């Protein structure tokens, strides 16, 4: 899956990932470790550099989250690529997708938001990237929903993603947002990424070329997984 | 170079993805010594973490048509997780290094309140290679102990190992930067 299988994955770029302790997000208070993370003294090993590979043979793809039913809401197509930090396409990546329905309600027993469930929408999908790292699926635009983090807290419209790359060090779970959402400025989870450019890459781009006439609006969203390379921290800080 | 996409929390509703059969890594008929790995995850107040997603990955034994080496389990309301897997063997160290690693599995935790996942390892108490394992050897004994699963008899006839995980506070588990 890669031309440099023996090289370790690069450390994350400074500011590109959220801190575990975030006073704006109350649930982090009792769940973040106090000790510093421990760097592997021997460097990354087969445990970190290899990973399970999934195939649609055993894990059938679900590329239409509406299952062809009349799910309520604004039908959308989301497509894009999975790349590494050098821009190389990542084939064979399994992407799990989950989200609330158009009313902002998850089909989940613990979601007690007083908004209607949609019998035609469960809210899960499963897609695999092709040889060029491309993926695509159809769903409906999820609604905003309240949460109790602070007074009058509402999550912006978002879709959850889970990605499995070629190395376990690439394992990633993230959320995708929508352009122009006024809740983004108020959301501690979106705001938790220190680096502004990296944070803003969590917002999908409306794409008229992906939009299909008389059918669905289109959005483009690319994922970037950690790249392999020999760039130790020291090279970033000469 | 474009930095990797930012992590975001898995949130409280990830169970929409859950397939309970994934907690049994031997579900496709893998050959080897079956074990159960169980544990309780608690937070800085000692309260159970009842909405976590725990993932287990082990490169040993090597992948085969019936063996992904990967599993996922949800914690229950008591913060308990349970995997059935194959006892791993030793694996090589970093490329070019001579010291093998003691048998271990990688555990990854996702949960509400974790903006990025936590990663740790479970080693097996009493394994002779533990003494020379590069990671275990680098830790002082109380911290090292947080990475070592203990045998706790049998569960449904399967030898069972316990690895509790403390996210914060006294006996906080060692979490890894990888
Ligand atoms: Fe959500």
mmCIF file of C-alpha atoms and ligand atoms in Angstrom:
data_model
loop_
_atom_site.group_PDB
_atom_site.id
_atom_site.type_symbol
_atom_site.label_atom_id
_atom_site.label_comp_id
_atom_site.label_asym_id
_atom_site.label_seq_id
_atom_site.Cartn_x
_atom_site.Cartn_y
_atom_site.Cartn_z
ATOM 1 C CA UNK A 1 0.000 0.000 0.000
ATOM 2 C CA UNK A 2 2.986 2.263 0.277
ATOM 3 C CA UNK A 3 6.335 2.585 -1.408
ATOM 4 C CA UNK A 4 8.140 3.093 1.906
ATOM 5 C CA UNK A 5 6.742 0.428 4.199
ATOM 6 C CA UNK A 6 9.699 0.420 6.587
ATOM 7 C CA UNK A 7 9.759 4.123 7.341
ATOM 8 C CA UNK A 8 7.972 5.328 10.456
ATOM 9 C CA UNK A 9 5.063 7.750 10.291
ATOM 10 C CA UNK A 10 5.976 11.360 10.850
ATOM 11 C CA UNK A 11 5.049 13.060 14.099
ATOM 12 C CA UNK A 12 1.993 15.286 13.855
ATOM 13 C CA UNK A 13 2.716 18.847 12.785
ATOM 14 C CA UNK A 14 2.619 21.248 15.725
ATOM 15 C CA UNK A 15 -0.877 22.667 16.250
ATOM 16 C CA UNK A 16 -2.536 20.305 13.806
ATOM 17 C CA UNK A 17 -4.137 18.137 16.500
ATOM 18 C CA UNK A 18 -6.246 19.071 19.523
ATOM 19 C CA UNK A 19 -4.927 18.920 23.066
ATOM 20 C CA UNK A 20 -6.479 16.269 25.288
ATOM 21 C CA UNK A 21 -7.279 18.865 27.977
ATOM 22 C CA UNK A 22 -9.672 21.498 26.692
ATOM 23 C CA UNK A 23 -11.419 23.667 29.309
ATOM 24 C CA UNK A 24 -14.034 24.726 26.748
ATOM 25 C CA UNK A 25 -15.135 21.109 26.300
ATOM 26 C CA UNK A 26 -16.255 19.937 29.715
ATOM 27 C CA UNK A 27 -16.020 16.200 29.103
ATOM 28 C CA UNK A 28 -12.236 16.422 28.743
ATOM 29 C CA UNK A 29 -11.790 17.489 32.387
ATOM 30 C CA UNK A 30 -11.780 14.019 33.976
ATOM 31 C CA UNK A 31 -10.745 12.079 30.897
ATOM 32 C CA UNK A 32 -7.404 13.576 29.923
ATOM 33 C CA UNK A 33 -4.211 12.008 31.294
ATOM 34 C CA UNK A 34 -2.081 14.184 33.538
ATOM 35 C CA UNK A 35 1.168 12.480 32.595
ATOM 36 C CA UNK A 36 2.830 13.377 29.320
ATOM 37 C CA UNK A 37 2.412 10.787 26.585
ATOM 38 C CA UNK A 38 5.332 8.349 26.473
ATOM 39 C CA UNK A 39 7.353 8.224 23.265
ATOM 40 C CA UNK A 40 8.312 4.677 22.275
ATOM 41 C CA UNK A 41 12.026 4.465 23.157
ATOM 42 C CA UNK A 42 12.680 2.128 20.237
ATOM 43 C CA UNK A 43 10.650 4.178 17.756
ATOM 44 C CA UNK A 44 7.684 2.882 15.808
ATOM 45 C CA UNK A 45 7.551 -0.877 15.338
ATOM 46 C CA UNK A 46 5.496 -3.345 13.365
ATOM 47 C CA UNK A 47 2.691 -2.700 15.876
ATOM 48 C CA UNK A 48 2.408 0.928 14.773
ATOM 49 C CA UNK A 49 3.533 0.663 11.162
ATOM 50 C CA UNK A 50 1.242 -2.143 10.050
ATOM 51 C CA UNK A 51 -2.525 -2.264 10.300
ATOM 52 C CA UNK A 52 -5.517 -4.453 9.576
ATOM 53 C CA UNK A 53 -6.674 -4.219 5.971
ATOM 54 C CA UNK A 54 -10.375 -4.383 5.349
ATOM 55 C CA UNK A 55 -12.097 -5.308 2.144
ATOM 56 C CA UNK A 56 -15.680 -4.929 0.954
ATOM 57 C CA UNK A 57 -15.762 -8.701 0.505
ATOM 58 C CA UNK A 58 -15.995 -9.157 4.256
ATOM 59 C CA UNK A 59 -17.265 -5.671 5.160
ATOM 60 C CA UNK A 60 -19.862 -4.739 2.523
ATOM 61 C CA UNK A 61 -19.814 -1.117 1.420
ATOM 62 C CA UNK A 62 -22.839 1.114 2.037
ATOM 63 C CA UNK A 63 -22.504 4.062 -0.342
ATOM 64 C CA UNK A 64 -26.111 5.234 -0.170
ATOM 65 C CA UNK A 65 -26.995 6.073 3.423
ATOM 66 C CA UNK A 66 -30.589 6.703 2.362
ATOM 67 C CA UNK A 67 -30.758 3.103 1.053
ATOM 68 C CA UNK A 68 -32.815 4.416 -1.825
ATOM 69 C CA UNK A 69 -35.612 5.258 0.593
ATOM 70 C CA UNK A 70 -37.295 8.605 0.990
ATOM 71 C CA UNK A 71 -35.151 9.824 3.870
ATOM 72 C CA UNK A 72 -36.237 13.297 4.918
ATOM 73 C CA UNK A 73 -33.901 16.200 4.380
ATOM 74 C CA UNK A 74 -31.573 17.735 1.864
ATOM 75 C CA UNK A 75 -29.980 14.957 -0.216
ATOM 76 C CA UNK A 76 -26.224 15.411 -0.644
ATOM 77 C CA UNK A 77 -23.312 13.666 -2.320
ATOM 78 C CA UNK A 78 -19.986 13.792 -0.508
ATOM 79 C CA UNK A 79 -16.875 12.853 -2.434
ATOM 80 C CA UNK A 80 -13.181 13.397 -2.185
ATOM 81 C CA UNK A 81 -9.828 11.716 -1.758
ATOM 82 C CA UNK A 82 -7.731 10.265 1.012
ATOM 83 C CA UNK A 83 -4.127 11.446 0.677
ATOM 84 C CA UNK A 84 -1.046 11.311 2.837
ATOM 85 C CA UNK A 85 0.884 14.382 3.905
ATOM 86 C CA UNK A 86 2.924 14.260 0.692
ATOM 87 C CA UNK A 87 -0.264 14.283 -1.374
ATOM 88 C CA UNK A 88 -0.022 10.622 -2.350
ATOM 89 C CA UNK A 89 -3.408 8.915 -2.862
ATOM 90 C CA UNK A 90 -4.215 6.251 -0.263
ATOM 91 C CA UNK A 91 -6.027 3.272 -1.784
ATOM 92 C CA UNK A 92 -7.921 0.643 0.198
ATOM 93 C CA UNK A 93 -8.793 2.926 3.099
ATOM 94 C CA UNK A 94 -11.992 1.905 4.892
ATOM 95 C CA UNK A 95 -14.094 4.911 5.943
ATOM 96 C CA UNK A 96 -16.918 4.453 8.427
ATOM 97 C CA UNK A 97 -19.548 7.210 8.402
ATOM 98 C CA UNK A 98 -22.206 8.092 10.964
ATOM 99 C CA UNK A 99 -24.444 11.095 11.541
ATOM 100 C CA UNK A 100 -27.686 12.538 12.863
ATOM 101 C CA UNK A 101 -30.752 12.747 10.662
ATOM 102 C CA UNK A 102 -32.011 15.958 9.049
ATOM 103 C CA UNK A 103 -33.787 16.918 12.279
ATOM 104 C CA UNK A 104 -30.597 16.635 14.317
ATOM 105 C CA UNK A 105 -31.470 13.315 15.974
ATOM 106 C CA UNK A 106 -29.315 10.185 16.088
ATOM 107 C CA UNK A 107 -30.993 6.798 15.728
ATOM 108 C CA UNK A 108 -29.353 5.896 19.051
ATOM 109 C CA UNK A 109 -30.979 4.983 22.376
ATOM 110 C CA UNK A 110 -28.935 7.524 24.319
ATOM 111 C CA UNK A 111 -29.964 10.465 22.109
ATOM 112 C CA UNK A 112 -32.917 12.040 23.894
ATOM 113 C CA UNK A 113 -33.098 15.244 21.833
ATOM 114 C CA UNK A 114 -36.761 16.067 21.293
ATOM 115 C CA UNK A 115 -36.594 15.906 17.513
ATOM 116 C CA UNK A 116 -38.205 13.265 15.312
ATOM 117 C CA UNK A 117 -36.562 10.054 14.212
ATOM 118 C CA UNK A 118 -36.825 9.214 10.529
ATOM 119 C CA UNK A 119 -37.794 5.581 9.892
ATOM 120 C CA UNK A 120 -36.124 5.856 6.491
ATOM 121 C CA UNK A 121 -32.758 6.999 7.833
ATOM 122 C CA UNK A 122 -30.440 5.131 10.208
ATOM 123 C CA UNK A 123 -27.345 7.247 9.613
ATOM 124 C CA UNK A 124 -24.446 4.886 8.879
ATOM 125 C CA UNK A 125 -22.329 4.285 5.795
ATOM 126 C CA UNK A 126 -19.163 2.417 4.819
ATOM 127 C CA UNK A 127 -16.947 3.298 1.873
ATOM 128 C CA UNK A 128 -13.541 2.238 0.555
ATOM 129 C CA UNK A 129 -11.097 4.369 -1.399
ATOM 130 C CA UNK A 130 -10.259 3.235 -4.920
ATOM 131 C CA UNK A 131 -6.828 3.014 -6.546
ATOM 132 C CA UNK A 132 -6.711 6.824 -6.811
ATOM 133 C CA UNK A 133 -7.716 7.282 -3.169
ATOM 134 C CA UNK A 134 -11.218 8.434 -4.144
ATOM 135 C CA UNK A 135 -14.441 7.823 -2.258
ATOM 136 C CA UNK A 136 -18.047 8.934 -2.659
ATOM 137 C CA UNK A 137 -21.336 8.420 -0.868
ATOM 138 C CA UNK A 138 -24.869 9.769 -0.781
ATOM 139 C CA UNK A 139 -26.671 10.873 2.355
ATOM 140 C CA UNK A 140 -28.822 13.695 3.683
ATOM 141 C CA UNK A 141 -27.476 16.818 5.326
ATOM 142 C CA UNK A 142 -27.502 16.256 9.099
ATOM 143 C CA UNK A 143 -29.247 18.754 11.349
ATOM 144 C CA UNK A 144 -27.726 20.726 14.215
ATOM 145 C CA UNK A 145 -28.498 19.402 17.682
ATOM 146 C CA UNK A 146 -28.238 20.690 21.251
ATOM 147 C CA UNK A 147 -25.768 19.368 23.782
ATOM 148 C CA UNK A 148 -25.239 20.335 27.385
ATOM 149 C CA UNK A 149 -21.634 21.457 27.323
ATOM 150 C CA UNK A 150 -22.578 25.043 28.130
ATOM 151 C CA UNK A 151 -25.704 27.214 28.079
ATOM 152 C CA UNK A 152 -27.557 27.047 24.774
ATOM 153 C CA UNK A 153 -24.884 24.841 23.191
ATOM 154 C CA UNK A 154 -25.625 23.466 19.719
ATOM 155 C CA UNK A 155 -23.375 21.306 17.586
ATOM 156 C CA UNK A 156 -22.943 22.611 14.046
ATOM 157 C CA UNK A 157 -24.108 20.338 11.225
ATOM 158 C CA UNK A 158 -21.503 17.600 11.005
ATOM 159 C CA UNK A 159 -20.769 14.089 9.780
ATOM 160 C CA UNK A 160 -18.545 11.711 11.789
ATOM 161 C CA UNK A 161 -15.817 9.683 10.058
ATOM 162 C CA UNK A 162 -13.508 6.843 11.070
ATOM 163 C CA UNK A 163 -10.573 5.958 8.798
ATOM 164 C CA UNK A 164 -8.308 2.909 8.667
ATOM 165 C CA UNK A 165 -5.101 3.495 6.718
ATOM 166 C CA UNK A 166 -2.153 1.219 5.978
ATOM 167 C CA UNK A 167 -0.543 1.791 9.384
ATOM 168 C CA UNK A 168 -2.148 1.776 12.804
ATOM 169 C CA UNK A 169 -0.390 5.065 13.531
ATOM 170 C CA UNK A 170 -2.688 6.539 10.845
ATOM 171 C CA UNK A 171 -5.910 5.563 12.631
ATOM 172 C CA UNK A 172 -8.144 8.621 12.606
ATOM 173 C CA UNK A 173 -11.575 9.709 13.742
ATOM 174 C CA UNK A 174 -12.777 13.159 12.759
ATOM 175 C CA UNK A 175 -15.818 15.250 11.866
ATOM 176 C CA UNK A 176 -16.718 17.138 8.691
ATOM 177 C CA UNK A 177 -18.562 20.456 8.804
ATOM 178 C CA UNK A 178 -20.462 22.554 6.252
ATOM 179 C CA UNK A 179 -19.510 25.964 4.874
ATOM 180 C CA UNK A 180 -21.195 29.075 6.222
ATOM 181 C CA UNK A 181 -22.460 27.485 9.453
ATOM 182 C CA UNK A 182 -22.848 30.224 12.103
ATOM 183 C CA UNK A 183 -22.397 27.636 14.876
ATOM 184 C CA UNK A 184 -18.786 26.900 13.894
ATOM 185 C CA UNK A 185 -17.495 29.990 15.683
ATOM 186 C CA UNK A 186 -19.254 28.877 18.879
ATOM 187 C CA UNK A 187 -18.393 25.158 18.862
ATOM 188 C CA UNK A 188 -15.564 24.092 21.202
ATOM 189 C CA UNK A 189 -15.088 20.792 19.381
ATOM 190 C CA UNK A 190 -14.571 22.443 15.989
ATOM 191 C CA UNK A 191 -12.472 25.181 17.605
ATOM 192 C CA UNK A 192 -10.189 22.750 19.462
ATOM 193 C CA UNK A 193 -7.681 22.461 16.594
ATOM 194 C CA UNK A 194 -5.103 25.189 17.242
ATOM 195 C CA UNK A 195 -3.843 25.617 13.682
ATOM 196 C CA UNK A 196 -6.372 27.688 11.761
ATOM 197 C CA UNK A 197 -5.642 26.276 8.317
ATOM 198 C CA UNK A 198 -5.871 22.681 9.579
ATOM 199 C CA UNK A 199 -9.071 23.524 11.461
ATOM 200 C CA UNK A 200 -10.670 25.048 8.387
ATOM 201 C CA UNK A 201 -9.885 21.930 6.363
ATOM 202 C CA UNK A 202 -12.592 20.211 8.467
ATOM 203 C CA UNK A 203 -15.136 22.250 6.465
ATOM 204 C CA UNK A 204 -16.319 20.631 3.241
ATOM 205 C CA UNK A 205 -16.473 22.704 0.052
ATOM 206 C CA UNK A 206 -19.728 23.080 -1.838
ATOM 207 C CA UNK A 207 -18.985 21.755 -5.336
ATOM 208 C CA UNK A 208 -21.265 22.485 -8.286
ATOM 209 C CA UNK A 209 -19.373 19.903 -10.358
ATOM 210 C CA UNK A 210 -20.354 17.201 -7.851
ATOM 211 C CA UNK A 211 -23.928 18.489 -7.597
ATOM 212 C CA UNK A 212 -26.304 16.441 -9.744
ATOM 213 C CA UNK A 213 -29.186 18.248 -11.467
ATOM 214 C CA UNK A 214 -32.639 17.483 -10.054
ATOM 215 C CA UNK A 215 -31.043 15.095 -7.545
ATOM 216 C CA UNK A 216 -28.538 16.243 -4.900
ATOM 217 C CA UNK A 217 -26.134 18.960 -3.788
ATOM 218 C CA UNK A 218 -22.456 18.034 -3.939
ATOM 219 C CA UNK A 219 -19.652 18.569 -1.453
ATOM 220 C CA UNK A 220 -15.942 17.781 -1.693
ATOM 221 C CA UNK A 221 -13.938 16.762 1.341
ATOM 222 C CA UNK A 222 -10.377 15.395 1.340
ATOM 223 C CA UNK A 223 -8.744 13.548 4.232
ATOM 224 C CA UNK A 224 -5.007 13.654 4.936
ATOM 225 C CA UNK A 225 -3.387 10.754 6.805
ATOM 226 C CA UNK A 226 0.043 10.918 8.408
ATOM 227 C CA UNK A 227 2.840 10.394 5.902
ATOM 228 C CA UNK A 228 5.858 8.155 6.206
ATOM 229 C CA UNK A 229 9.227 9.785 6.202
ATOM 230 C CA UNK A 230 12.474 10.326 7.994
ATOM 231 C CA UNK A 231 11.570 13.740 9.296
ATOM 232 C CA UNK A 232 12.411 13.709 12.987
ATOM 233 C CA UNK A 233 11.247 16.556 15.200
ATOM 234 C CA UNK A 234 14.749 18.036 15.033
ATOM 235 C CA UNK A 235 14.471 18.779 11.323
ATOM 236 C CA UNK A 236 11.443 20.935 11.998
ATOM 237 C CA UNK A 237 13.306 22.864 14.652
ATOM 238 C CA UNK A 238 16.859 23.456 13.365
ATOM 239 C CA UNK B 1 3.455 19.130 2.831
ATOM 240 C CA UNK B 2 -0.127 19.247 4.105
ATOM 241 C CA UNK B 3 -0.576 18.383 7.777
ATOM 242 C CA UNK B 4 -2.730 15.404 8.662
ATOM 243 C CA UNK B 5 -6.441 16.073 9.126
ATOM 244 C CA UNK B 6 -7.298 17.120 12.672
ATOM 245 C CA UNK B 7 -8.758 14.518 14.988
ATOM 246 C CA UNK B 8 -12.203 15.112 16.479
ATOM 247 C CA UNK B 9 -13.966 13.260 19.271
ATOM 248 C CA UNK B 10 -15.869 10.074 18.500
ATOM 249 C CA UNK B 11 -18.698 11.501 20.616
ATOM 250 C CA UNK B 12 -21.403 9.586 22.495
ATOM 251 C CA UNK B 13 -23.256 8.129 19.497
ATOM 252 C CA UNK B 14 -20.548 6.047 17.805
ATOM 253 C CA UNK B 15 -22.432 2.847 18.714
ATOM 254 C CA UNK B 16 -24.325 3.306 15.451
ATOM 255 C CA UNK B 17 -21.206 1.662 13.997
ATOM 256 C CA UNK B 18 -20.991 -1.094 16.562
ATOM 257 C CA UNK B 19 -21.067 -4.730 15.532
ATOM 258 C CA UNK B 20 -20.780 -6.696 18.755
ATOM 259 C CA UNK B 21 -19.212 -9.642 16.939
ATOM 260 C CA UNK B 22 -16.090 -7.518 16.364
ATOM 261 C CA UNK B 23 -15.131 -7.987 20.032
ATOM 262 C CA UNK B 24 -14.277 -11.594 19.172
ATOM 263 C CA UNK B 25 -11.207 -11.563 16.937
ATOM 264 C CA UNK B 26 -11.491 -15.327 16.456
ATOM 265 C CA UNK B 27 -14.976 -15.089 14.920
ATOM 266 C CA UNK B 28 -13.705 -16.207 11.517
ATOM 267 C CA UNK B 29 -12.231 -19.382 12.964
ATOM 268 C CA UNK B 30 -8.626 -18.438 13.759
ATOM 269 C CA UNK B 31 -6.245 -21.118 15.028
ATOM 270 C CA UNK B 32 -4.235 -20.592 18.200
ATOM 271 C CA UNK B 33 -4.545 -20.192 21.958
ATOM 272 C CA UNK B 34 -7.758 -18.321 22.670
ATOM 273 C CA UNK B 35 -7.696 -15.846 25.523
ATOM 274 C CA UNK B 36 -10.073 -13.224 26.853
ATOM 275 C CA UNK B 37 -8.755 -9.734 27.582
ATOM 276 C CA UNK B 38 -11.022 -7.819 29.928
ATOM 277 C CA UNK B 39 -10.768 -4.603 31.890
ATOM 278 C CA UNK B 40 -12.500 -1.618 33.385
ATOM 279 C CA UNK B 41 -11.911 1.937 32.201
ATOM 280 C CA UNK B 42 -12.239 4.681 34.795
ATOM 281 C CA UNK B 43 -11.832 8.453 34.741
ATOM 282 C CA UNK B 44 -10.091 10.930 37.036
ATOM 283 C CA UNK B 45 -12.823 10.503 39.672
ATOM 284 C CA UNK B 46 -12.615 6.713 39.462
ATOM 285 C CA UNK B 47 -15.994 6.624 37.724
ATOM 286 C CA UNK B 48 -16.578 4.147 34.916
ATOM 287 C CA UNK B 49 -16.199 5.352 31.333
ATOM 288 C CA UNK B 50 -19.359 3.811 29.962
ATOM 289 C CA UNK B 51 -19.317 5.118 26.406
ATOM 290 C CA UNK B 52 -15.819 4.249 25.185
ATOM 291 C CA UNK B 53 -14.841 2.524 21.970
ATOM 292 C CA UNK B 54 -11.860 0.238 22.557
ATOM 293 C CA UNK B 55 -9.933 -1.103 19.595
ATOM 294 C CA UNK B 56 -7.431 -3.940 19.738
ATOM 295 C CA UNK B 57 -4.772 -4.497 17.084
ATOM 296 C CA UNK B 58 -2.070 -7.143 17.176
ATOM 297 C CA UNK B 59 0.394 -7.915 14.387
ATOM 298 C CA UNK B 60 0.992 -11.352 15.920
ATOM 299 C CA UNK B 61 -0.033 -13.949 14.902
ATOM 300 C CA UNK B 62 0.371 -12.737 11.334
ATOM 301 C CA UNK B 63 -2.717 -11.871 9.293
ATOM 302 C CA UNK B 64 -4.437 -14.725 7.489
ATOM 303 C CA UNK B 65 -7.730 -15.230 5.661
ATOM 304 C CA UNK B 66 -9.416 -15.950 8.998
ATOM 305 C CA UNK B 67 -7.465 -13.515 11.120
ATOM 306 C CA UNK B 68 -7.610 -9.704 10.798
ATOM 307 C CA UNK B 69 -5.832 -9.172 14.117
ATOM 308 C CA UNK B 70 -8.291 -6.374 14.805
ATOM 309 C CA UNK B 71 -11.258 -6.030 17.128
ATOM 310 C CA UNK B 72 -13.522 -3.390 18.602
ATOM 311 C CA UNK B 73 -15.513 -3.423 21.830
ATOM 312 C CA UNK B 74 -17.804 -0.931 23.546
ATOM 313 C CA UNK B 75 -17.547 -0.436 27.286
ATOM 314 C CA UNK B 76 -20.732 -1.179 29.224
ATOM 315 C CA UNK B 77 -22.246 1.154 31.811
ATOM 316 C CA UNK B 78 -19.707 -0.170 34.311
ATOM 317 C CA UNK B 79 -16.807 0.810 32.033
ATOM 318 C CA UNK B 80 -16.031 -2.844 31.249
ATOM 319 C CA UNK B 81 -14.693 -4.121 27.958
ATOM 320 C CA UNK B 82 -14.072 -7.701 26.870
ATOM 321 C CA UNK B 83 -12.235 -9.122 23.862
ATOM 322 C CA UNK B 84 -11.688 -12.709 22.823
ATOM 323 C CA UNK B 85 -8.487 -13.011 20.847
ATOM 324 C CA UNK B 86 -5.439 -15.206 20.232
ATOM 325 C CA UNK B 87 -2.485 -14.980 22.586
ATOM 326 C CA UNK B 88 0.142 -13.003 20.662
ATOM 327 C CA UNK B 89 3.737 -14.086 20.266
ATOM 328 C CA UNK B 90 6.842 -11.905 20.309
ATOM 329 C CA UNK B 91 7.340 -9.534 17.394
ATOM 330 C CA UNK B 92 10.376 -7.750 16.022
ATOM 331 C CA UNK B 93 11.447 -4.377 17.255
ATOM 332 C CA UNK B 94 11.947 -1.223 15.247
ATOM 333 C CA UNK B 95 13.458 -1.796 11.779
ATOM 334 C CA UNK B 96 17.142 -2.573 12.179
ATOM 335 C CA UNK B 97 16.899 -3.106 15.937
ATOM 336 C CA UNK B 98 17.878 -6.425 17.465
ATOM 337 C CA UNK B 99 15.755 -6.474 20.613
ATOM 338 C CA UNK B 100 12.458 -8.269 20.055
ATOM 339 C CA UNK B 101 9.332 -6.954 21.695
ATOM 340 C CA UNK B 102 7.520 -8.993 24.304
ATOM 341 C CA UNK B 103 4.087 -10.294 23.303
ATOM 342 C CA UNK B 104 1.573 -7.469 23.448
ATOM 343 C CA UNK B 105 -1.542 -6.046 21.867
ATOM 344 C CA UNK B 106 -2.147 -2.391 21.027
ATOM 345 C CA UNK B 107 -5.238 -0.815 22.567
ATOM 346 C CA UNK B 108 -6.756 2.403 21.245
ATOM 347 C CA UNK B 109 -9.390 4.325 23.185
ATOM 348 C CA UNK B 110 -11.948 6.664 21.673
ATOM 349 C CA UNK B 111 -14.638 8.350 23.746
ATOM 350 C CA UNK B 112 -16.654 11.464 24.343
ATOM 351 C CA UNK B 113 -14.224 13.842 26.012
ATOM 352 C CA UNK B 114 -11.225 12.517 24.073
ATOM 353 C CA UNK B 115 -10.518 14.948 21.266
ATOM 354 C CA UNK B 116 -7.866 12.573 19.984
ATOM 355 C CA UNK B 117 -7.592 8.891 20.769
ATOM 356 C CA UNK B 118 -5.404 7.460 23.514
ATOM 357 C CA UNK B 119 -3.060 4.613 22.673
ATOM 358 C CA UNK B 120 -1.580 2.047 25.015
ATOM 359 C CA UNK B 121 -0.452 -1.575 25.071
ATOM 360 C CA UNK B 122 -1.329 -4.671 27.052
ATOM 361 C CA UNK B 123 1.572 -7.002 27.818
ATOM 362 C CA UNK B 124 1.171 -10.335 29.605
ATOM 363 C CA UNK B 125 2.361 -10.799 33.179
ATOM 364 C CA UNK B 126 5.057 -13.424 33.622
ATOM 365 C CA UNK B 127 6.286 -13.467 30.045
ATOM 366 C CA UNK B 128 10.072 -13.887 30.152
ATOM 367 C CA UNK B 129 10.533 -11.319 27.364
ATOM 368 C CA UNK B 130 8.914 -8.577 29.448
ATOM 369 C CA UNK B 131 12.247 -7.955 31.220
ATOM 370 C CA UNK B 132 13.986 -6.962 28.007
ATOM 371 C CA UNK B 133 11.090 -5.307 26.186
ATOM 372 C CA UNK B 134 12.324 -1.826 25.183
ATOM 373 C CA UNK B 135 9.155 -0.015 26.223
ATOM 374 C CA UNK B 136 8.594 -1.842 29.526
ATOM 375 C CA UNK B 137 12.273 -1.538 30.425
ATOM 376 C CA UNK B 138 12.125 2.235 29.948
ATOM 377 C CA UNK B 139 9.413 2.729 32.597
ATOM 378 C CA UNK B 140 9.701 2.779 36.369
ATOM 379 C CA UNK B 141 7.918 -0.163 38.058
ATOM 380 C CA UNK B 142 4.621 1.520 39.057
ATOM 381 C CA UNK B 143 4.133 2.974 35.602
ATOM 382 C CA UNK B 144 5.268 -0.250 33.919
ATOM 383 C CA UNK B 145 2.647 -2.194 35.870
ATOM 384 C CA UNK B 146 -0.158 -0.237 34.173
ATOM 385 C CA UNK B 147 0.756 -1.892 30.858
ATOM 386 C CA UNK B 148 0.760 -5.484 32.119
ATOM 387 C CA UNK B 149 -2.388 -7.615 32.040
ATOM 388 C CA UNK B 150 -2.791 -10.103 34.932
ATOM 389 C CA UNK B 151 -4.217 -13.621 34.686
ATOM 390 C CA UNK B 152 -7.597 -13.871 36.422
ATOM 391 C CA UNK B 153 -8.553 -17.475 35.832
ATOM 392 C CA UNK B 154 -10.984 -18.596 33.185
ATOM 393 C CA UNK B 155 -14.116 -17.073 31.700
ATOM 394 C CA UNK B 156 -16.347 -19.433 29.730
ATOM 395 C CA UNK B 157 -13.469 -21.894 29.753
ATOM 396 C CA UNK B 158 -11.022 -19.387 28.217
ATOM 397 C CA UNK B 159 -7.900 -18.172 30.053
ATOM 398 C CA UNK B 160 -8.659 -14.579 30.956
ATOM 399 C CA UNK B 161 -6.369 -11.588 31.443
ATOM 400 C CA UNK B 162 -7.317 -8.293 33.053
ATOM 401 C CA UNK B 163 -5.974 -4.908 32.012
ATOM 402 C CA UNK B 164 -7.738 -2.039 33.740
ATOM 403 C CA UNK B 165 -7.265 1.427 32.281
ATOM 404 C CA UNK B 166 -7.215 4.608 34.319
ATOM 405 C CA UNK B 167 -7.472 7.734 32.188
ATOM 406 C CA UNK B 168 -6.319 10.180 34.867
ATOM 407 C CA UNK B 169 -5.067 10.324 38.443
ATOM 408 C CA UNK B 170 -3.632 7.685 40.771
ATOM 409 C CA UNK B 171 -2.385 4.667 38.803
ATOM 410 C CA UNK B 172 -2.937 6.543 35.543
ATOM 411 C CA UNK B 173 -2.229 4.228 32.627
ATOM 412 C CA UNK B 174 0.796 4.901 30.454
ATOM 413 C CA UNK B 175 -0.416 6.329 27.153
ATOM 414 C CA UNK B 176 1.833 6.410 24.132
ATOM 415 C CA UNK B 177 2.826 9.008 21.587
ATOM 416 C CA UNK B 178 3.354 7.085 18.381
HETATM 417 FE FE1 LIG C 1 -22.330 14.202 16.433
#
